[in-house]
Coordinates of C-alpha atoms and ligand atoms in Angstrom, one line a residue:
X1 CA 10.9 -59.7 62.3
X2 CA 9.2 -63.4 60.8
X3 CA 8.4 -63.0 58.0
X4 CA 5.1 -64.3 56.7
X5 CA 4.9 -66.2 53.2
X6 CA 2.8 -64.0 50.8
X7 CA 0.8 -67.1 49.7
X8 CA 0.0 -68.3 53.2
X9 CA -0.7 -64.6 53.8
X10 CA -3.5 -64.7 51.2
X11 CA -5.0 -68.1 52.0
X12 CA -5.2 -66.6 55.8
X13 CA -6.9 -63.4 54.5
X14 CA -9.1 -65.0 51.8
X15 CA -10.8 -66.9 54.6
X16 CA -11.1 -64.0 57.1
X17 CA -12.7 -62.4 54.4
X18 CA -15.7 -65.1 53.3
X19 CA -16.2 -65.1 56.6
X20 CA -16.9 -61.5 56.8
X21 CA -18.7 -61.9 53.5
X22 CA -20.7 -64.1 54.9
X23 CA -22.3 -61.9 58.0
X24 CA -22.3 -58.4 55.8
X25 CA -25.0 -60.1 53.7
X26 CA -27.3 -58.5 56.5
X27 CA -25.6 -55.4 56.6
X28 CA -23.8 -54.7 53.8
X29 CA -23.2 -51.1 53.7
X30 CA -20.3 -51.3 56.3
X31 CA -17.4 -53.6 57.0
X32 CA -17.6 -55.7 60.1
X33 CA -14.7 -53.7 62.7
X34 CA -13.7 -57.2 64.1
X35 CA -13.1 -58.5 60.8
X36 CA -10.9 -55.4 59.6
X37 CA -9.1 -55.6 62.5
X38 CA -8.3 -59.2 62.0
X39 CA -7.3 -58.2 58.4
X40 CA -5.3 -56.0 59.2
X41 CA -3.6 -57.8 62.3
X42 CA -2.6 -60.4 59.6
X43 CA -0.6 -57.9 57.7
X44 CA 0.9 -56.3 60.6
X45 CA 4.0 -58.3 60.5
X46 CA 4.8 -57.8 57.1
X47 CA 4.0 -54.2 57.4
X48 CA 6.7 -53.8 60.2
X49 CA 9.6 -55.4 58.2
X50 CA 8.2 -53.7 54.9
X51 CA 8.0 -50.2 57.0
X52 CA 12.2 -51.3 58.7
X53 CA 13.1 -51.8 55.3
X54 CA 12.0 -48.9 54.4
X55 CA 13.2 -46.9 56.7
X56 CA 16.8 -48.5 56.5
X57 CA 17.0 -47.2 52.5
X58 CA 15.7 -43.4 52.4
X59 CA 15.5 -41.7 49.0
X60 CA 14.8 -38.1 48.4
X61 CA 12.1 -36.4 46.1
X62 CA 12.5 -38.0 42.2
X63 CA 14.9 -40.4 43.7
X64 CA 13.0 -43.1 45.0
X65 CA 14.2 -45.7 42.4
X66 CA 14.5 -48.9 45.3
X67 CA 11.6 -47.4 47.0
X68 CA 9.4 -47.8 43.8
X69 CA 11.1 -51.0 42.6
X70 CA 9.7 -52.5 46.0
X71 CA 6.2 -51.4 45.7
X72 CA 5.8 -52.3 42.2
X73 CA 7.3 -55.6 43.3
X74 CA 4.5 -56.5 45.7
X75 CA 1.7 -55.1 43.5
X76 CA 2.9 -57.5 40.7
X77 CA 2.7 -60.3 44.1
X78 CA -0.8 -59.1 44.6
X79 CA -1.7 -59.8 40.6
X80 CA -2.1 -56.2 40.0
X81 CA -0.2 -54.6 37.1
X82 CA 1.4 -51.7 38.1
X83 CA 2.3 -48.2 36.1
X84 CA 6.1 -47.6 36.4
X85 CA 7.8 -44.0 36.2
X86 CA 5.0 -41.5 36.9
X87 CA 6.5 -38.2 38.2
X88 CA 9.7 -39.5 38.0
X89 CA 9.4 -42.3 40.1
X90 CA 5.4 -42.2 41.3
X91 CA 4.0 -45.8 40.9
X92 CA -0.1 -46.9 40.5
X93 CA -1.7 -49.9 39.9
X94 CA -5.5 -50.4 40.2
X95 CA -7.3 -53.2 42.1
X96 CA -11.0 -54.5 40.0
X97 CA -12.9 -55.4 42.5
X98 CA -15.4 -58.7 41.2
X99 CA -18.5 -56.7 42.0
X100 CA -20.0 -53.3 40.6
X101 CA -19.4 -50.9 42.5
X102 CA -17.3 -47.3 42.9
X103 CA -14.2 -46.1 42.3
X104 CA -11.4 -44.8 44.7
X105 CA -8.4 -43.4 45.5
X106 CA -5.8 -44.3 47.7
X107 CA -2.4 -42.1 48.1
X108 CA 0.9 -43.1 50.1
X109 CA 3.9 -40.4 49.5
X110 CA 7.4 -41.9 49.5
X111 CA 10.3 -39.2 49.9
X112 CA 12.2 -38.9 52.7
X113 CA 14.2 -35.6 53.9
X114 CA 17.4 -34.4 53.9
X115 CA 17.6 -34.8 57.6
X116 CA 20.7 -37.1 59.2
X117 CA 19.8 -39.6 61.3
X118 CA 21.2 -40.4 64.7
X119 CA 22.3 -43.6 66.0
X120 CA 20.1 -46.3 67.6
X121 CA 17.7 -47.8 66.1
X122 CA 18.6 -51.1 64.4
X123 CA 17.5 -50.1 61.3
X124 CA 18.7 -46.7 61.6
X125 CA 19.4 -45.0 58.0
X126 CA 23.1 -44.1 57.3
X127 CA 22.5 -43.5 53.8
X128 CA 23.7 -39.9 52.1
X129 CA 23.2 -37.8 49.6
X130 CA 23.3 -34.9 47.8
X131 CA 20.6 -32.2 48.4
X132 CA 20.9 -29.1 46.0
X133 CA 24.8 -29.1 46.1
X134 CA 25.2 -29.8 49.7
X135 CA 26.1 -33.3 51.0
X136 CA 23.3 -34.4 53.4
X137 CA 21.6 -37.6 55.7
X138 CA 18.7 -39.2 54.3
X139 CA 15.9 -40.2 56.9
X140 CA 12.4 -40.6 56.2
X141 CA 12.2 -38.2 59.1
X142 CA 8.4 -37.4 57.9
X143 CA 7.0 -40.8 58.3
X144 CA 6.5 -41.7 54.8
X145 CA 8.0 -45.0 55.2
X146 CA 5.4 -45.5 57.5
X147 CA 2.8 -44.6 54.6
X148 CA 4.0 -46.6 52.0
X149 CA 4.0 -49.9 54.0
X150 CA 0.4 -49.3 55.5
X151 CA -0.8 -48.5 51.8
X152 CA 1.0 -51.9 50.8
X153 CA -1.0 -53.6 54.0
X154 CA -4.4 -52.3 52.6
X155 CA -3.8 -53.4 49.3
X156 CA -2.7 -57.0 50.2
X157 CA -5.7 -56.7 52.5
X158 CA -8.1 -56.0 49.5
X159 CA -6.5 -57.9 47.0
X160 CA -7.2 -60.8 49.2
X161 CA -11.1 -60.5 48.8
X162 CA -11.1 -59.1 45.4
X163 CA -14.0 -61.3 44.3
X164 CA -16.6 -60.0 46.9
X165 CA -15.0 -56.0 46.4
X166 CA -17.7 -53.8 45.3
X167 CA -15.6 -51.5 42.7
X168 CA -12.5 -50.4 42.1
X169 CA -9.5 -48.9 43.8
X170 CA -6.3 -47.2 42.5
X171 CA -3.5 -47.3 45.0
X172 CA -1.4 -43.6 44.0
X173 CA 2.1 -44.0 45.1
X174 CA 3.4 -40.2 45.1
X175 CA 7.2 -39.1 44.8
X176 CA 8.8 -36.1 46.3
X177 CA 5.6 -35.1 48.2
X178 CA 8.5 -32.6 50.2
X179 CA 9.4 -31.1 46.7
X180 CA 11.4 -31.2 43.6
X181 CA 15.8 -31.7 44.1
X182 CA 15.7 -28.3 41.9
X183 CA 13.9 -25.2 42.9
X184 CA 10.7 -24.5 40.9
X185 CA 10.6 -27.7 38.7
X186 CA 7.4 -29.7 38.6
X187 CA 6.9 -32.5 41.5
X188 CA 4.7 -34.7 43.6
X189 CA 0.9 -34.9 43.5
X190 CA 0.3 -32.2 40.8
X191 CA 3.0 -33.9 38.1
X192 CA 1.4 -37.1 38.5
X193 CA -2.4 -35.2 38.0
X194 CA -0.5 -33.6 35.0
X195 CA 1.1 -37.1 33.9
X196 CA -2.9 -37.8 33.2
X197 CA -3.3 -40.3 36.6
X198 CA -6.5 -39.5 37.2
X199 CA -7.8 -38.9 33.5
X200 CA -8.7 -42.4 32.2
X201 CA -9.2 -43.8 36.3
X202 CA -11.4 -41.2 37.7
X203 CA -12.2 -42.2 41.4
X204 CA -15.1 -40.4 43.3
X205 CA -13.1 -39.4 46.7
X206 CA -9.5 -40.2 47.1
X207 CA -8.0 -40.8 50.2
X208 CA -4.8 -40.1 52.6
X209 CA -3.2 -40.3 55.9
X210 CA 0.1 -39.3 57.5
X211 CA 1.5 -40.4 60.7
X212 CA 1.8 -37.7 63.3
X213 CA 3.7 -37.3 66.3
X214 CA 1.0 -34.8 67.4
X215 CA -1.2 -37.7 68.6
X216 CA -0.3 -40.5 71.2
X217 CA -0.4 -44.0 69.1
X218 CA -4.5 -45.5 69.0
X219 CA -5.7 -41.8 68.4
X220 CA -7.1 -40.4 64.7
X221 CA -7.2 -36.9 64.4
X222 CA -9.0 -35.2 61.3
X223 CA -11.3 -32.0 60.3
X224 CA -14.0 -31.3 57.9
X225 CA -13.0 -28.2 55.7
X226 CA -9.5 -26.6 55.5
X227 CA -7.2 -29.0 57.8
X228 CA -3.9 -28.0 56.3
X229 CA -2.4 -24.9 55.2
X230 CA -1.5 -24.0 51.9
X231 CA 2.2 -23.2 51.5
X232 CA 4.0 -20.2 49.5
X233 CA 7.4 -19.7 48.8
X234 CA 7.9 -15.8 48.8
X235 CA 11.1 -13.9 47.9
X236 CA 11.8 -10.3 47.8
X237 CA 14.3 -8.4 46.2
X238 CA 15.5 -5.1 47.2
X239 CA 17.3 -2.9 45.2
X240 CA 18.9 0.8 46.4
X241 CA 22.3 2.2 45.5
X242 CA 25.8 1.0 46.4
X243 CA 28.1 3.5 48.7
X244 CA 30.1 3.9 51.4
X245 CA 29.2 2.7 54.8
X246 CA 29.9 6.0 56.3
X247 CA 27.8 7.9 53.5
X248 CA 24.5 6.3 53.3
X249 CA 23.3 9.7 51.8
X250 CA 25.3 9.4 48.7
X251 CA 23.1 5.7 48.0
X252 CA 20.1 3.8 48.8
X253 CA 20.5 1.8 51.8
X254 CA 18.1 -1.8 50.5
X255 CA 19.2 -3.4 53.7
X256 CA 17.5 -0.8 55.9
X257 CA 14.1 -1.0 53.5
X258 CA 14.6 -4.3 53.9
X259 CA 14.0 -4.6 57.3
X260 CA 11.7 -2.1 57.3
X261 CA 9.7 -4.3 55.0
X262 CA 10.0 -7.5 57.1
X263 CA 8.2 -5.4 60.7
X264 CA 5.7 -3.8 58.3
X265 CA 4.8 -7.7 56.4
X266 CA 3.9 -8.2 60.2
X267 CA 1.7 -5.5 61.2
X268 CA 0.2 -6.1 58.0
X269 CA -0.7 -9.8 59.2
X270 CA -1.6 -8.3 62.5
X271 CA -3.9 -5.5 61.5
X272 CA -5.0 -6.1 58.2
X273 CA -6.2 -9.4 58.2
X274 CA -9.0 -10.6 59.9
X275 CA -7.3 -13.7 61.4
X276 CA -10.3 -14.5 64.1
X277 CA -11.8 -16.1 60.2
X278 CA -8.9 -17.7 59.2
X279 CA -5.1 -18.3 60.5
X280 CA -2.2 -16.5 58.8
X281 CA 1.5 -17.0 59.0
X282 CA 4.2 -15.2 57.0
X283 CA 7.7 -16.1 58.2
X284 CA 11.1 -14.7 56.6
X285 CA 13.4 -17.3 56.6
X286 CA 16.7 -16.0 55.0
X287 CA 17.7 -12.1 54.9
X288 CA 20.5 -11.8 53.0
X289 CA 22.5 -8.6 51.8
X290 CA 26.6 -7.3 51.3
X291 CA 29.4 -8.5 51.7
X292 CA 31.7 -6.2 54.3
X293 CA 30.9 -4.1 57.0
X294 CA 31.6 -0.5 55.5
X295 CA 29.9 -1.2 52.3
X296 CA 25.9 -0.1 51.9
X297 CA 25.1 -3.0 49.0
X298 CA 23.2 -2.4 45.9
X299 CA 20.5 -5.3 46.6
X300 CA 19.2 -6.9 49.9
X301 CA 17.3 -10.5 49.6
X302 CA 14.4 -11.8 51.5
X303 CA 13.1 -15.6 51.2
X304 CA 10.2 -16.6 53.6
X305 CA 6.9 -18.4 53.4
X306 CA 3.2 -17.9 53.4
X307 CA 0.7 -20.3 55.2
X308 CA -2.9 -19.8 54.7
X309 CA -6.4 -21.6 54.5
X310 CA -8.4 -19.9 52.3
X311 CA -7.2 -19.1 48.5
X312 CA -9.2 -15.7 48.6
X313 CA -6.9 -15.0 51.8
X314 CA -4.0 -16.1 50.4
X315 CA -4.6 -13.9 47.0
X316 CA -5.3 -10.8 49.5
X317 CA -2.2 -11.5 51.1
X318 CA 0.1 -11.6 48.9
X319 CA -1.4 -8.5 47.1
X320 CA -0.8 -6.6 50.2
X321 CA 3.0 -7.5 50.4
X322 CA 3.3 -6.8 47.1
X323 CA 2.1 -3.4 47.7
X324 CA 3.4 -2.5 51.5
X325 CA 7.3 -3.6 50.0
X326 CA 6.5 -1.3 47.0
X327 CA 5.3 1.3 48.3
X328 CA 8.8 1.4 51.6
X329 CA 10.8 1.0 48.8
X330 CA 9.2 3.9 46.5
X331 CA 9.6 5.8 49.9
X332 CA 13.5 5.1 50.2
X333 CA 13.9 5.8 47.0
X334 CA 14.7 1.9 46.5
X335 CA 12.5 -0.8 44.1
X336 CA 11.3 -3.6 45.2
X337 CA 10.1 -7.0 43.6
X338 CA 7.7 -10.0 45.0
X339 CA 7.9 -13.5 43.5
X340 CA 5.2 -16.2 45.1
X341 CA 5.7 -19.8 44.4
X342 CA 3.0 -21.7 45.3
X343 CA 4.1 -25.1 46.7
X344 CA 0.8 -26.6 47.9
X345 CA -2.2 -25.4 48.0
X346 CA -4.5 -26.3 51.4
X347 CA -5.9 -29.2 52.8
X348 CA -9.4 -29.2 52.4
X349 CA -11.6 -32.1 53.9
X350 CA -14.5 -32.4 51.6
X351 CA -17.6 -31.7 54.0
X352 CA -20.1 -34.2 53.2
X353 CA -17.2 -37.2 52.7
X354 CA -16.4 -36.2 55.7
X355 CA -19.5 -37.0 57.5
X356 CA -19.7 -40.5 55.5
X357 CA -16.5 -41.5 56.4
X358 CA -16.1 -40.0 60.1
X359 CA -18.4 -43.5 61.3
X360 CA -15.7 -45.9 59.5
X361 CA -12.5 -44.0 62.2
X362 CA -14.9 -44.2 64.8
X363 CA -15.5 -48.1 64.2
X364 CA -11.8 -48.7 63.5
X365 CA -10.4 -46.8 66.0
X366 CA -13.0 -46.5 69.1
X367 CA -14.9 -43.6 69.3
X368 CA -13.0 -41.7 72.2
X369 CA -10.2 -42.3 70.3
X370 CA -10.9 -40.1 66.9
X371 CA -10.0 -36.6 67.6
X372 CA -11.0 -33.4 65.9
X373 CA -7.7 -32.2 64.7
X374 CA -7.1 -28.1 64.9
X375 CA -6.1 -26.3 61.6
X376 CA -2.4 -27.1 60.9
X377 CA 0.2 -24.7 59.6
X378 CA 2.1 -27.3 57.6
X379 CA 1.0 -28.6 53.9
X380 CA 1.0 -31.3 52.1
X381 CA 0.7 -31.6 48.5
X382 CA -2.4 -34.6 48.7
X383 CA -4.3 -31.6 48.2
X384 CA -3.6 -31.4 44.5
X385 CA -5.5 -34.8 44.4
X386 CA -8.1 -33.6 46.7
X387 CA -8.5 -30.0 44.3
X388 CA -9.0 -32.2 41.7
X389 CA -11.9 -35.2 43.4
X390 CA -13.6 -35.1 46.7
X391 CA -10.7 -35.7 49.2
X392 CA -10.7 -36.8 52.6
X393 CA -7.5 -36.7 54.9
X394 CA -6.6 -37.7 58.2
X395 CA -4.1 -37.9 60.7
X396 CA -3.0 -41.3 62.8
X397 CA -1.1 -40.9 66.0
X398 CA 2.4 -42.2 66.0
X399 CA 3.5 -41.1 69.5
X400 CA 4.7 -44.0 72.4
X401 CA 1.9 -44.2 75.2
X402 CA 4.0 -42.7 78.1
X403 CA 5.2 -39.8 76.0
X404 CA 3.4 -36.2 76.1
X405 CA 2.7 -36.2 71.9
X406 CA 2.5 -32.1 72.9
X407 CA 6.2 -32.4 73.5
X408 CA 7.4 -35.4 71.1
X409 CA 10.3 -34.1 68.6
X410 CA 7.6 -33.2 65.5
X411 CA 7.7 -34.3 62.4
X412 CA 10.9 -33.5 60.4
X413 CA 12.9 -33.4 63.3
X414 CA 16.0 -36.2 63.4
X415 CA 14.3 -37.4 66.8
X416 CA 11.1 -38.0 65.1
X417 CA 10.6 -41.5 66.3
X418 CA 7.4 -43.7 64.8
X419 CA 5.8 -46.1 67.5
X420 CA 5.1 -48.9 65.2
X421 CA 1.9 -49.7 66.6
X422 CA 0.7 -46.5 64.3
X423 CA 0.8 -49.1 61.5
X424 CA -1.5 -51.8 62.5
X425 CA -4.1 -48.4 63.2
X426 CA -3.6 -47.1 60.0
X427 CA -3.8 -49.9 58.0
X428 CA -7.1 -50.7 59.9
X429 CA -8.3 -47.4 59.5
X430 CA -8.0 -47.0 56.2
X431 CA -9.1 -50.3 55.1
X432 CA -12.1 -49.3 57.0
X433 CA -12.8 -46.6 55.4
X434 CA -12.1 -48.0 52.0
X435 CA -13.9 -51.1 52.6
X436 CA -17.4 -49.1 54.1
X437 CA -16.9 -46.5 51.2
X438 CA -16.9 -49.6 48.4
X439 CA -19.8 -51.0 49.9
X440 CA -21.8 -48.1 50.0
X441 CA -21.5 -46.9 53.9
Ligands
ZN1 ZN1 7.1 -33.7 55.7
ZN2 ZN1 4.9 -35.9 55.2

């Protein structure tokens, strides 16, 4: 990959953009698609090799120390001054704009997962770690290498015509978007919000993207209202009496309740909840309980999670599954206890942002080309941001043409595999909808 010279870079950019200046004194309320395109063609090299790079040196959640250095690296480039250490490792710098104007968010996560990598690509991670105890691979299996570098493009994009920018824009680097190294510990969006990032720099909408094998490469996919589900980490304890595997009458039997639990939390989803309003999914994911055949054990464990869209849903929920494994246990004679963790909360596109931003995909991306996405079971902790300002979030495909996206390894699998072409479409789409929000579109 050639690399381009930052400074010829800029002097490239800087006259791309007085051209554009130049015809948006007609129409100034949205940025000229050509022109954003052209932008963001210019970057496209150093995107790639930033994105390979990248890719080549994963770091988990709280551990993205060369990840951070590089970012803050090329923000200092850009003549921003960049805030170090937020989160952890989180990193934001905010680009004044010459003009008056608003204020905005931006927000690129940067953890990878403990997933191992296969062989092949020549940049292919081989880096390893250790993930709560256990040695693991480190690949940005989720695409966030993909994010940082296209949030990197934008703002080397926008730096370059920071004299005509209307306003302001703070570019939120976020750690351990997949969660903290140790259970329950504060992470991600909602430690930087805590950390006070948006308290002196309030922006009026923040915005976010993530790559998505879902979609072929070219397409956009997003949704006004809930888009992504909020996530809960349930666990259940059981409790009964120890005894004898052949005398189950002289104990309590948790691992029977247990189970018994379990089929019930699904006729509960099935026939309790209106899901025809709003999708629910409650998965167990770990049963464990005793230690030898014979032996009925005193305590039976039960770890799953909750996926849900609406917060009154999710509330209702968990207040029935609280209740149904009470009330089996009280039956059997066992106790039972419920602890919810919430991870993330959902992903809710505001609606009217939506509308004023839906145009700017349409221009970057072609019309035919910007789907409406269906709800998504999977979360994503951008919506602490977008709990917190008007948020808008969207999806850019990231699947080779030629390839049926309904059947490309998903997100989070090793195979995931990022066409890179998904970078020069979501740097142009989100410097089109940065640049048409700034100037008032
Ligand atoms: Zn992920
Ligand atoms: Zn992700």
């Amino acid at each position: 990959m050639r690399l381009v010279s930052l400074r010829a870079l800029s002097v490239a950019l800087t006259a791309a953009w007085s051209c554009l200046a130049a015809e948006s004194a007609v129409a100034a309320t949205a940025a000229e698609p050509a022109q954003v395109a052209a932008a963001a063609q210019q970057v496209r090299d150093q995107v790639v090799a930033w994105r390979r790079d990248i890719h080549q040196h994963p770091e988990l959640g709280q551990h993205e120390v060369r990840t951070a250095k590089l970012i803050a690296d090329q923000l200092r480039k850009l003549g921003l001054q960049p805030r170090t250490g937020i989160a952890h490792t989180g990193v934001v710098a905010v680009l004044k704009g010459g003009k008056p104007g608003p204020r905005i968010a931006i927000r690129a996560d940067m953890d990878a997962l403990p997933v191992t990598e296969p062989a092949g690509l020549p940049f292919a991670s081989q880096v390893k770690a250790d993930y709560r105890g256990q040695p693991v691979g480190v690949m940005h299996a989720c695409g966030h290498d993909a994010h940082v570098a296209i949030l990197l493009g934008v703002a080397t994009a926008l730096a370059a015509q920071k004299e005509q920018l209307p306003g302001e824009v703070m570019f939120v680097f976020q750690p351990a978007e997949e969660g903290p190294p140790v259970p329950g510990a504060p992470f991600g969006a909602a430690m930087m919000l805590s950390e006070g990032v948006f308290k002196d720099f309030k922006p009026e909408a923040v915005f976010g993207l993530h790559v998505w094998a879902g979609l072929s490469v070219g397409e956009v996919g997003y949704r006004s209202g809930p888009m992504l589900a909020s996530a809960d980490e349930w666990s259940l304890t059981v409790r009964g009496k120890q005894t004898h595997g052949s005398r189950p009458w002289d104990g309590v039997d948790p691992i029977t309740v247990g189970a018994q639990i379990l089929l019930a939390s699904q006729s509960l989803i099935a026939r309790q909840v209106n899901i025809a309003a709003t999708p629910v999914v409650l998965t167990a994911g770990q049963f464990n309980a005793g230690v030898r055949f014979n032996i009925i054990p005193d305590e039976a464990k039960l770890v799953g999670t909750l996926r849900t869209f609406d917060a009154a849903v999710r509330e209702d929920v968990i207040a029935r599954l609280r209740r149904t494994a009470e009330d089996y246990a009280h039956a059997a004679g066992a106790s039972a206890e419920l602890q919810v963790v919430n991870n993330a909360p959902a992903t809710i596109n505001d609606p009217a942002l939506t509308r004023r931003v839906l145009p700017s995909l349409q221009r970057a991306a072609g019309e035919a080309r910007v789907k409406e996405s269906a709800m998504v079971t999977v979360a994503e902790d951008f919506s602490q941001f977008a709990n917190t300002v008007p948020g808008f979030y969207f999806f850019v495909g990231s699947t080779a043409a030629g390839i049926d996206p309904a059947k490309a390894p998903i997100n989070h699998s090793p195979q995931f595999l990022l066409d890179e072409g998904a970078l020069e479409v979501g740097t142009k789409t989100m410097l089109q909808v940065a640049l048409d929000y700034l100037h008032g579109g």
